[in-house]
Short mmCIF file of C-alpha atoms in Angstrom, two decimals:
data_model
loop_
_atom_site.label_atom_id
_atom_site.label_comp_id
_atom_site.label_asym_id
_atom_site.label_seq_id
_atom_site.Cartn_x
_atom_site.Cartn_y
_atom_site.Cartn_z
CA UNK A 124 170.06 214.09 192.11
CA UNK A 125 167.46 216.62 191.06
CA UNK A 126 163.70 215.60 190.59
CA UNK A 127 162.83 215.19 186.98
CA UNK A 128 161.00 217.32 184.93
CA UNK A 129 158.39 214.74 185.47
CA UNK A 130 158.13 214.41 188.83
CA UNK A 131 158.06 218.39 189.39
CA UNK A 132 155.34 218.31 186.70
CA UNK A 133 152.97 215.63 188.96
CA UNK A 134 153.62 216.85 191.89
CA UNK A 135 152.19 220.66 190.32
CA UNK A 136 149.52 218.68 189.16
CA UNK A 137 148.52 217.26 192.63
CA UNK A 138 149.25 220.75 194.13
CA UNK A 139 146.62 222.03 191.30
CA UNK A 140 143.62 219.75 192.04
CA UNK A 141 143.94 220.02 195.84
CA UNK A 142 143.36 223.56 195.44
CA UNK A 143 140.52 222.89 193.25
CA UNK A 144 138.86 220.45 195.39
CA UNK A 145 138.97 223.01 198.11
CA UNK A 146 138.14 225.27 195.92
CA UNK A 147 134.97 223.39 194.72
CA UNK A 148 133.92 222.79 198.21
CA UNK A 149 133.87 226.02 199.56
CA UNK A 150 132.13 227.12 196.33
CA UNK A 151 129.44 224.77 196.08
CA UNK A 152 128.44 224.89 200.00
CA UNK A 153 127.96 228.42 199.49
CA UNK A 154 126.24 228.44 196.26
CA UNK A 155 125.16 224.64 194.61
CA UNK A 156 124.42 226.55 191.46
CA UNK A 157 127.98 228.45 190.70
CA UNK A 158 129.51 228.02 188.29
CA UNK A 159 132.31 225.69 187.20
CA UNK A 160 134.62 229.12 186.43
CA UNK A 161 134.39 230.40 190.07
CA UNK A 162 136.00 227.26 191.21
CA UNK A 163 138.58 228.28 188.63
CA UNK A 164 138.89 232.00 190.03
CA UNK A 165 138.93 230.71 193.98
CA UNK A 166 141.57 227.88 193.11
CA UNK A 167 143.55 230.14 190.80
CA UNK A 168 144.11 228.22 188.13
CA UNK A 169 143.46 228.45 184.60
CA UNK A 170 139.84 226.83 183.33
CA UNK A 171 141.79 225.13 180.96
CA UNK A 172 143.28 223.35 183.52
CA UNK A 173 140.73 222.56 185.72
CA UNK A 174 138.87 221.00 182.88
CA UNK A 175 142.02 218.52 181.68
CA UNK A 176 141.37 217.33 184.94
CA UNK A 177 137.18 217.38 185.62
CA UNK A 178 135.32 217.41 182.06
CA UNK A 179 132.29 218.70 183.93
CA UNK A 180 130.46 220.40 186.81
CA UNK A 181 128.47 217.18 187.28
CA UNK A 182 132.24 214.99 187.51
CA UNK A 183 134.00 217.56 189.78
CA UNK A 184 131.01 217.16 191.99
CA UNK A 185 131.08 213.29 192.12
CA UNK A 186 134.32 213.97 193.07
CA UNK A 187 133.55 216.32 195.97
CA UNK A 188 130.89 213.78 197.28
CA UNK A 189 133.12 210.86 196.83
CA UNK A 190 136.03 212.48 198.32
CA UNK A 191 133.34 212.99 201.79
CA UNK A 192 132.10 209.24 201.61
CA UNK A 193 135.89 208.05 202.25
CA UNK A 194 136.29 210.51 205.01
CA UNK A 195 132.67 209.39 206.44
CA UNK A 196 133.65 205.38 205.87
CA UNK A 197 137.51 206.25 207.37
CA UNK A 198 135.93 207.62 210.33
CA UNK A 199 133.34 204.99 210.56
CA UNK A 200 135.89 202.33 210.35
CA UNK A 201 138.32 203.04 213.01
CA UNK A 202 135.30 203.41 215.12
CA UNK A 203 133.79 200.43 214.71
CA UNK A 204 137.18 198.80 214.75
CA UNK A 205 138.13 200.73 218.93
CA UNK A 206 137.31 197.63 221.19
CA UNK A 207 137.08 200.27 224.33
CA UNK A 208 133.77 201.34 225.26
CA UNK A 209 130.76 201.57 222.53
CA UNK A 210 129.97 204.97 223.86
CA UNK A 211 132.54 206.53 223.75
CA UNK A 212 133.93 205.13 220.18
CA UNK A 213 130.16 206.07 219.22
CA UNK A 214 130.90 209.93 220.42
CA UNK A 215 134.88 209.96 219.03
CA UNK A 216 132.79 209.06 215.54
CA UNK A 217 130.62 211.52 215.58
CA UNK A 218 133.03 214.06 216.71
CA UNK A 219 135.79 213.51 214.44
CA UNK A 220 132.30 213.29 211.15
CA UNK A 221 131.56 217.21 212.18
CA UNK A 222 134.74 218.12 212.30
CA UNK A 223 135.52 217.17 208.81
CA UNK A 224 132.10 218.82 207.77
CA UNK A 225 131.47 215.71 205.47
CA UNK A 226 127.11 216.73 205.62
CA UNK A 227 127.54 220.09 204.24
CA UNK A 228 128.27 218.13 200.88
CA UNK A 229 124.74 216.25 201.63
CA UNK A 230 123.47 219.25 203.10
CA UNK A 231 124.00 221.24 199.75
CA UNK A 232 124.78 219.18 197.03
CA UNK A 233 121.92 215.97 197.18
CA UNK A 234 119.91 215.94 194.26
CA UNK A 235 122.24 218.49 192.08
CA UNK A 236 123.81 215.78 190.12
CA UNK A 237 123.36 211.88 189.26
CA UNK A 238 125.71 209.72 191.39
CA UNK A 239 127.48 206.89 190.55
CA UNK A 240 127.24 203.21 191.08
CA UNK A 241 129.89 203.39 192.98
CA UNK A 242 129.11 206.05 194.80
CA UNK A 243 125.68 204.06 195.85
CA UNK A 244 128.23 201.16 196.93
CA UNK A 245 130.11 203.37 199.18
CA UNK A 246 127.33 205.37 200.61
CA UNK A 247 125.45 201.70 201.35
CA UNK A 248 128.72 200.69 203.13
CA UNK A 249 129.05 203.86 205.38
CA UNK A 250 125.24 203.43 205.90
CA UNK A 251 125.55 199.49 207.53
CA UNK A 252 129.05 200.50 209.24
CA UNK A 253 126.55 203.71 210.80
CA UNK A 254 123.85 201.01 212.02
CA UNK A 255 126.12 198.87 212.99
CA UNK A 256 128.51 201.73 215.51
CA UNK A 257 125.02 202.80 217.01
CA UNK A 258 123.84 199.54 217.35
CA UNK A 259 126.65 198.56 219.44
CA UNK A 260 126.44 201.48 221.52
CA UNK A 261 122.46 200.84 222.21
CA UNK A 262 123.26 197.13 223.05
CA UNK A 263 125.41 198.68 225.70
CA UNK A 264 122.57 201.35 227.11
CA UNK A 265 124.14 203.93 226.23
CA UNK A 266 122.00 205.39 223.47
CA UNK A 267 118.09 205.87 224.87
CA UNK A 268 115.61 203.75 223.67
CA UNK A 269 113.56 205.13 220.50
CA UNK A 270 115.90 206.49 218.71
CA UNK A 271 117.28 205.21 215.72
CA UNK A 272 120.15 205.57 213.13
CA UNK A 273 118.72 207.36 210.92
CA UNK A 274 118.05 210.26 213.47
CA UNK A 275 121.52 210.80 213.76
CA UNK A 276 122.04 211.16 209.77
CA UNK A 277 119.80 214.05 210.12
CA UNK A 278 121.09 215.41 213.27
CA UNK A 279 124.48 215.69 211.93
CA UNK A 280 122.79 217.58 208.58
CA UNK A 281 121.34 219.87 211.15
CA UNK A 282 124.50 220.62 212.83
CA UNK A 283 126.31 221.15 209.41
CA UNK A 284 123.65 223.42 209.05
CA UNK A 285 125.31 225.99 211.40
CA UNK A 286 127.66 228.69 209.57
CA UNK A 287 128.95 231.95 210.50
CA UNK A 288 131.25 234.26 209.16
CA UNK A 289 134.29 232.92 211.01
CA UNK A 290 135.33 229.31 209.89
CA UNK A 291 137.35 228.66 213.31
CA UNK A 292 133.91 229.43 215.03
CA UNK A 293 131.68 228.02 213.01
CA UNK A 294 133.83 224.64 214.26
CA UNK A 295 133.88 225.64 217.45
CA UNK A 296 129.48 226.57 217.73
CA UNK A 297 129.29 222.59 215.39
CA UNK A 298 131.41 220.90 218.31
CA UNK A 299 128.95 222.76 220.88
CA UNK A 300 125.83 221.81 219.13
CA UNK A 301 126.86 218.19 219.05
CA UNK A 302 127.93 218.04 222.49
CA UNK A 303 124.60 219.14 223.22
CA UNK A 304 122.68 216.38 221.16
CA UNK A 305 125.08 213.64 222.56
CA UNK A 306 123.37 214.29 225.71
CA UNK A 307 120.63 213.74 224.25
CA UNK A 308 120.74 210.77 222.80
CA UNK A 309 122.57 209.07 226.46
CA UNK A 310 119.90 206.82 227.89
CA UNK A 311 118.32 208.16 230.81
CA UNK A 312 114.76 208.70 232.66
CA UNK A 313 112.87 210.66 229.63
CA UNK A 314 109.74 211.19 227.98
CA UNK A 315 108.63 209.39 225.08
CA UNK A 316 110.15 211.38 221.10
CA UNK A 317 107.48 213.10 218.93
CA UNK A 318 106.71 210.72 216.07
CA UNK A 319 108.37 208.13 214.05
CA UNK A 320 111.71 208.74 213.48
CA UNK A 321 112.89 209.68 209.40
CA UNK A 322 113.10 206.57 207.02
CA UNK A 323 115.91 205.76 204.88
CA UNK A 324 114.12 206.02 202.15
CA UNK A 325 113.44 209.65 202.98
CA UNK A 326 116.93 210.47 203.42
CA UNK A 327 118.29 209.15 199.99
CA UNK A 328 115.17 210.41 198.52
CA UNK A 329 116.81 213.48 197.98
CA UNK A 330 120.02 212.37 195.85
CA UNK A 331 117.34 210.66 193.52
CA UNK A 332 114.75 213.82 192.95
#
């Protein structure tokens, strides 16, 4: 038997909003102030129909942000959840959290919008599962001694920071910047970090103006 009218008709309507949420995110990394209608143009689709499905700007980016918190708390959760080594569960983490380019959302988008209760929930969960993966790898000596979560939320800002023409090396120059700061962080024989390290309340500072 054929698929129903239905059926074809959900599964355009899936096809349309992954296009849009790619769309969106390779809009609003580039430019947090775009419009709505270029996401339109980029995913081409009608605006019609990218507003039956996000009423605004401000819902559509919710949506992106939301969409990078499940990614962040997937990752974060199979991590903590690898009984092999701390370290190296610690580095597969913060490998596989570049690769899917979840900070350029924070890098980008914090403070353009007002996030939702549940988006505080989730963000608060990826935050303790965070503490808790570097914790465990610190117990082990792995990580050096003064540095602290919240060091690593910036660090991986700072590496979604990097961004050249090519997408395929802009991955590749992200993986090569955080193998770099992984050796950093090992604990070894080393002087004494420049001041205290970032607060939290410094880092959410931003999605609360």
């Amino acid at each position: 038997m054929g698929n129903s009218p239905h059926s074809g008709r959900r599964a355009q309507a899936a096809e349309n909003d992954r296009r849009i949420l790619e769309a969106a995110h390779a809009v609003f990394v580039a430019d947090p102030a775009a419009p709505i209608a270029a996401v339109a143009e980029r995913a081409c689709v009608g605006i019609s129909a990218l507003y039956r499905r996000y009423a605004s700007k401000e819902e559509l980016l919710r949506k992106l942000c939301g969409n990078g918190l499940a990614l962040y708390l997937e990752a974060a959760e199979a991590a903590y959840a690898d009984e092999g080594d701390p370290w190296q569960a610690y580095v597969g983490f913060m490998r596989r959290i570049v690769e899917a380019d979840t900070h350029s959302l924070t890098l980008r988008l914090a403070g353009t919008f007002e996030p939702t209760a549940a988006l505080f929930t989730d963000a608060e969960r990826a935050r303790e599962l965070s503490v808790r993966l570097f914790e465990r790898a610190q117990q082990a000596g792995a990580i050096r001694e003064g540095v602290e979560p919240t060091d690593v939320a910036l660090l991986f800002e700072q590496i979604a920071a990097i961004r050249v023409g090519d997408p395929a090396r802009t991955a590749s120059l992200r993986q090569r910047a955080l193998a770099i700061a992984l050796e950093g962080l090992r604990s070894r024989e080393r002087s004494p970090l420049p001041g205290p390290p970032p607060s939290w309340e410094e880092v959410n500072a931003r999605w609360t103006g």
